[in-house]
mmCIF file of N, CA and C in Angstrom:
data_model
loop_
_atom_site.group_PDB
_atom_site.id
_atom_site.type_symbol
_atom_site.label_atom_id
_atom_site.label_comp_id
_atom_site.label_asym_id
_atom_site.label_seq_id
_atom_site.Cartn_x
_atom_site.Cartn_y
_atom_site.Cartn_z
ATOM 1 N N UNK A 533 -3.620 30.371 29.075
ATOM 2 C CA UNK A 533 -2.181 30.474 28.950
ATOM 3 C C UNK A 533 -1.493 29.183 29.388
ATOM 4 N N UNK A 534 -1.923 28.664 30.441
ATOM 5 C CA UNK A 534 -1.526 27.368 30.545
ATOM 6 C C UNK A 534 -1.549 26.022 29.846
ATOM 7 N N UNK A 535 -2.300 26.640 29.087
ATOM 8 C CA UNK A 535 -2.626 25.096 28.315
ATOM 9 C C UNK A 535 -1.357 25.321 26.890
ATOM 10 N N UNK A 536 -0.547 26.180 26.752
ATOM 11 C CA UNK A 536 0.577 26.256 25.855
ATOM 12 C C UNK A 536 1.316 25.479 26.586
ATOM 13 N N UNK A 537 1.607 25.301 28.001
ATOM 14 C CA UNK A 537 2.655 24.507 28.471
ATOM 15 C C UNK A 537 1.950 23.155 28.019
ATOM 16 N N UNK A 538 1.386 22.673 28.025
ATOM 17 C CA UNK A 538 0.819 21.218 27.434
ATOM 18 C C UNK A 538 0.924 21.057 25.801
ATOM 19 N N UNK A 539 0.694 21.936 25.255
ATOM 20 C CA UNK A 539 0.362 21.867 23.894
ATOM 21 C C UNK A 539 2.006 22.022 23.279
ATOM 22 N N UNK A 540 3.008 22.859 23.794
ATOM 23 C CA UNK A 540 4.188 22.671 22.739
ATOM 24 C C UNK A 540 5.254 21.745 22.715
ATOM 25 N N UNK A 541 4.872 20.824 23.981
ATOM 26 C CA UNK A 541 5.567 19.478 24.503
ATOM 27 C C UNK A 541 5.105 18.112 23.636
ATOM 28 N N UNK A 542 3.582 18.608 23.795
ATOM 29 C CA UNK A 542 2.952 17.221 22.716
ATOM 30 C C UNK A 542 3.656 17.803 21.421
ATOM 31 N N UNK A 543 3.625 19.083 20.673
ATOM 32 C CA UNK A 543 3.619 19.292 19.162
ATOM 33 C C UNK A 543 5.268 19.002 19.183
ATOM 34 N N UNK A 544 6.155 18.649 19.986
ATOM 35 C CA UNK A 544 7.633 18.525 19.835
ATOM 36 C C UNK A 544 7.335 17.071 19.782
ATOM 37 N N UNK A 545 7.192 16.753 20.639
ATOM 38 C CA UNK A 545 6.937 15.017 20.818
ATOM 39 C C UNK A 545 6.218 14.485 19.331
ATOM 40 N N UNK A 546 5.331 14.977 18.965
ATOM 41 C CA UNK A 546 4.642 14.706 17.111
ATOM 42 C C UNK A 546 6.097 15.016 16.269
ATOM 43 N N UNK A 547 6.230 15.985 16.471
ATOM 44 C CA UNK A 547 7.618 16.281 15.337
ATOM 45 C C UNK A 547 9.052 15.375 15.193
ATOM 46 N N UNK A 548 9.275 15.179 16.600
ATOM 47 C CA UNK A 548 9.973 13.803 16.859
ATOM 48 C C UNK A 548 10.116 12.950 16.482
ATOM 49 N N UNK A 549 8.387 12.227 16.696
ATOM 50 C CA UNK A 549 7.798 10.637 16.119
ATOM 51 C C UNK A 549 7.917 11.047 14.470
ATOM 52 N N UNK A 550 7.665 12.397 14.022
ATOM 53 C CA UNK A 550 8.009 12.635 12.217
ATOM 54 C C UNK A 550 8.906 12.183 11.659
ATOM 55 N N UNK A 551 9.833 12.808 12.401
ATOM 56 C CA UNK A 551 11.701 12.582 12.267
ATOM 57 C C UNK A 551 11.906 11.692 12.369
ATOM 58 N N UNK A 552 11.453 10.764 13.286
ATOM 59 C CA UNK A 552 11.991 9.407 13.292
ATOM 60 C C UNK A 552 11.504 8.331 12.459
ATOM 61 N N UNK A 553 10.332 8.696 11.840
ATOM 62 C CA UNK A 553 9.696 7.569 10.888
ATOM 63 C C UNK A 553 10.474 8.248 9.536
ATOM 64 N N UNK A 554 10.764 9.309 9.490
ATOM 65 C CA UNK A 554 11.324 9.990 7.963
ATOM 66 C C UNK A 554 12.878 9.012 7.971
ATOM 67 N N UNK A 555 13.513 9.202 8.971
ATOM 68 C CA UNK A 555 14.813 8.586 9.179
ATOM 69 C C UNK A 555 14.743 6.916 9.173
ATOM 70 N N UNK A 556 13.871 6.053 9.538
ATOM 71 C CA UNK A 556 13.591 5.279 9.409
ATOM 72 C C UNK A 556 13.306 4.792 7.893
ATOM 73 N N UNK A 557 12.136 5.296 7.032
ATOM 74 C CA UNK A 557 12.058 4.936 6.205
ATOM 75 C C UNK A 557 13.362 5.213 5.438
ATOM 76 N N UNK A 558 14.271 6.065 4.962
ATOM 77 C CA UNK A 558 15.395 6.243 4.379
ATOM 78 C C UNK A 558 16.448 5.457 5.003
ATOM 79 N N UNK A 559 16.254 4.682 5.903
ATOM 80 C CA UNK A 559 17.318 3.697 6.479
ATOM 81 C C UNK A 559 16.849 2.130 5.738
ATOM 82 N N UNK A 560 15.649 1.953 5.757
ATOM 83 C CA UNK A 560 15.267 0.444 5.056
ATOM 84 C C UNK A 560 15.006 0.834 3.531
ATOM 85 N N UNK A 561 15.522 1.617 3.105
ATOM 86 C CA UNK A 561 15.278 1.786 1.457
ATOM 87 C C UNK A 561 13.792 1.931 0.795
ATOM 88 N N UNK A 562 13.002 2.492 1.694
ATOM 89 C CA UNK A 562 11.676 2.606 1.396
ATOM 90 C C UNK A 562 11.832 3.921 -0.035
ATOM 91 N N UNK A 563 13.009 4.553 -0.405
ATOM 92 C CA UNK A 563 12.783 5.435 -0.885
ATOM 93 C C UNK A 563 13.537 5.163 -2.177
ATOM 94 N N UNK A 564 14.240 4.624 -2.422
ATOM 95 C CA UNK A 564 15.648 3.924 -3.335
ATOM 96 C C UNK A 564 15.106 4.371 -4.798
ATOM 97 N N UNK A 565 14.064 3.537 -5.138
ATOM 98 C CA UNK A 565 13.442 3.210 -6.521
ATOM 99 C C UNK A 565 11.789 3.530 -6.758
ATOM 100 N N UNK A 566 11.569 4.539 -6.782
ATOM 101 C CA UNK A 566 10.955 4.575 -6.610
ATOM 102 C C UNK A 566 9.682 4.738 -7.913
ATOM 103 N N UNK A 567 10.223 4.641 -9.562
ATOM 104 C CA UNK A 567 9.604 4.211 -10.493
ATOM 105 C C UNK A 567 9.522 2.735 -10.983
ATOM 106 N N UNK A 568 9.846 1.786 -10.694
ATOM 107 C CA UNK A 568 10.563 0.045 -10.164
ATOM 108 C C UNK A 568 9.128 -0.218 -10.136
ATOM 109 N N UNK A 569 8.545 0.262 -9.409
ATOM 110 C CA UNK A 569 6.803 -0.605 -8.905
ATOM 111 C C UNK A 569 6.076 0.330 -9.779
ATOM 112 N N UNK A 570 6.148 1.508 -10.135
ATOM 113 C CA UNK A 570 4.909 1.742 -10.979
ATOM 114 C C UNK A 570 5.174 1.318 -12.427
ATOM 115 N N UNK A 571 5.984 0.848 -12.859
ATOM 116 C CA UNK A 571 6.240 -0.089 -14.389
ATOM 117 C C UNK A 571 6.256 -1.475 -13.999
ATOM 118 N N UNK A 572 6.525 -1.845 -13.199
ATOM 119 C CA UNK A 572 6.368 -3.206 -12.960
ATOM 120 C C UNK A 572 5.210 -3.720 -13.102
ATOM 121 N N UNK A 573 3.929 -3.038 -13.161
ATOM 122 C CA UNK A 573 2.717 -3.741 -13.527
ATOM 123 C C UNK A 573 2.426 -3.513 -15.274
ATOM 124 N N UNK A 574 2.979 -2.488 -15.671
ATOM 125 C CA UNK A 574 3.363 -2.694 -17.330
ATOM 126 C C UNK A 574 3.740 -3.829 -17.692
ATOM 127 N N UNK A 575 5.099 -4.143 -17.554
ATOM 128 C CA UNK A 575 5.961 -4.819 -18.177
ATOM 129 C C UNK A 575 5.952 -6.218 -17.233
ATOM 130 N N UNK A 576 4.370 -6.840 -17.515
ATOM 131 C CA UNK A 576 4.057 -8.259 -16.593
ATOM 132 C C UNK A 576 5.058 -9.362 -17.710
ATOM 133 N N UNK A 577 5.998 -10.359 -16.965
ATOM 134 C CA UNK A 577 6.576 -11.300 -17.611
ATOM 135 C C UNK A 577 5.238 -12.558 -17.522
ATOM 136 N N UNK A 578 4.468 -12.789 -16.652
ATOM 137 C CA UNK A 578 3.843 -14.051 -17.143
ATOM 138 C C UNK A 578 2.512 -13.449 -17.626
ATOM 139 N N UNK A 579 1.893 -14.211 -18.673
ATOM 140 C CA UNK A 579 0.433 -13.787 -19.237
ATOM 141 C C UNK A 579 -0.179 -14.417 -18.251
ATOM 142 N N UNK A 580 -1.317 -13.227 -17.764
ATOM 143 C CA UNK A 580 -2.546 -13.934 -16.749
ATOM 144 C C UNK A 580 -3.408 -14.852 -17.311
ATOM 145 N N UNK A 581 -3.679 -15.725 -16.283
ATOM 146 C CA UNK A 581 -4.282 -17.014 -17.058
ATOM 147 C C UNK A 581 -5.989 -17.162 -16.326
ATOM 148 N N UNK A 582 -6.945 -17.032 -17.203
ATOM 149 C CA UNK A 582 -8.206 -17.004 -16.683
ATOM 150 C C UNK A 582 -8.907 -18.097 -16.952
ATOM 151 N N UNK A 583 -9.427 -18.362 -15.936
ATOM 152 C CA UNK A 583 -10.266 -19.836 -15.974
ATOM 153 C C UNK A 583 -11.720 -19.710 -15.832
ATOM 154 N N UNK A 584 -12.676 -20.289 -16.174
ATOM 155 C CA UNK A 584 -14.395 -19.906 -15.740
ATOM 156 C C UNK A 584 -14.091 -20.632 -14.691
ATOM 157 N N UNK A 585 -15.097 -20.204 -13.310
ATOM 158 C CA UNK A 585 -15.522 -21.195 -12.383
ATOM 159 C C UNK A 585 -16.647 -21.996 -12.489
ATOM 160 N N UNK A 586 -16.722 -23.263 -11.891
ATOM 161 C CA UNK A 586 -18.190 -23.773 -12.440
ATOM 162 C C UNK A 586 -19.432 -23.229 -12.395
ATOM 163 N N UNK A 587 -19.632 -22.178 -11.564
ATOM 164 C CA UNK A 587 -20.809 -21.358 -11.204
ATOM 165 C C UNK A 587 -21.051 -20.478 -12.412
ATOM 166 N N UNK A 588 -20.188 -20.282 -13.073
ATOM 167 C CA UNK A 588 -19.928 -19.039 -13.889
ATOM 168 C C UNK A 588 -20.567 -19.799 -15.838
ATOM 169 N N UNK A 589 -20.477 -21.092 -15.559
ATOM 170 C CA UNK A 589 -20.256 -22.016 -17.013
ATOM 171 C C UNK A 589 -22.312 -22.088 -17.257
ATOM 172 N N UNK A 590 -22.310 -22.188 -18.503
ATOM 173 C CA UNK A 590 -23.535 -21.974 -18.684
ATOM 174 C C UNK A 590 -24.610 -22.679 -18.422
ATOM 175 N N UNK A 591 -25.545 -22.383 -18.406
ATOM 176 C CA UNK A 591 -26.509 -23.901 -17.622
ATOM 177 C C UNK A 591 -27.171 -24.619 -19.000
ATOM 178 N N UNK A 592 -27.369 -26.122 -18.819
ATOM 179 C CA UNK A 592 -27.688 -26.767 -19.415
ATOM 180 C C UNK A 592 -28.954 -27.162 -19.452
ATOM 181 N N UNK A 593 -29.414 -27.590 -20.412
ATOM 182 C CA UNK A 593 -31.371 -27.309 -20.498
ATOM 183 C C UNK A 593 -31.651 -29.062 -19.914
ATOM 184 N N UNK A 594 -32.923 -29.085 -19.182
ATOM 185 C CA UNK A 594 -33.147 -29.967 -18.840
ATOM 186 C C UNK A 594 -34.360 -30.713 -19.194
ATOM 187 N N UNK A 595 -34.648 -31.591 -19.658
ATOM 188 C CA UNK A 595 -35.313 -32.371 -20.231
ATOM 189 C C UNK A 595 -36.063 -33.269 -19.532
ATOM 190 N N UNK A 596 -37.177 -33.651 -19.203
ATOM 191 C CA UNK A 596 -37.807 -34.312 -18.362
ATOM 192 C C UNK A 596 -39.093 -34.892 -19.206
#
């Protein structure tokens, strides 16, 4: 029975730290737009540009 006095102080104190990160994020606009970033990797403005590395380039036959 005693261990409820411990346990509904921590589970208020968790619910708290909830509230306050929920209120937080809706204060810095974490929530605003929230389809913005999942089309944004659709609709890329620069074409990716791929290069070989030299490791990658084919090997040349050697003659001896």
């Amino acid at each position: 029975m005693s261990i409820i006095y411990v346990l509904i102080p921590i589970a208020i104190i968790f619910v708290m730290i909830g509230i306050a990160i929920f209120f937080w994020a809706v204060r810095s606009k974490q929530f605003d737009d929230l389809d913005k970033e999942g089309f944004s990797i659709l609709f890329n403005e620069k074409p990716a540009t791929t290069t070989k590395p030299e490791d990658q380039q084919p090997p040349q036959s050697r003659e001896s």
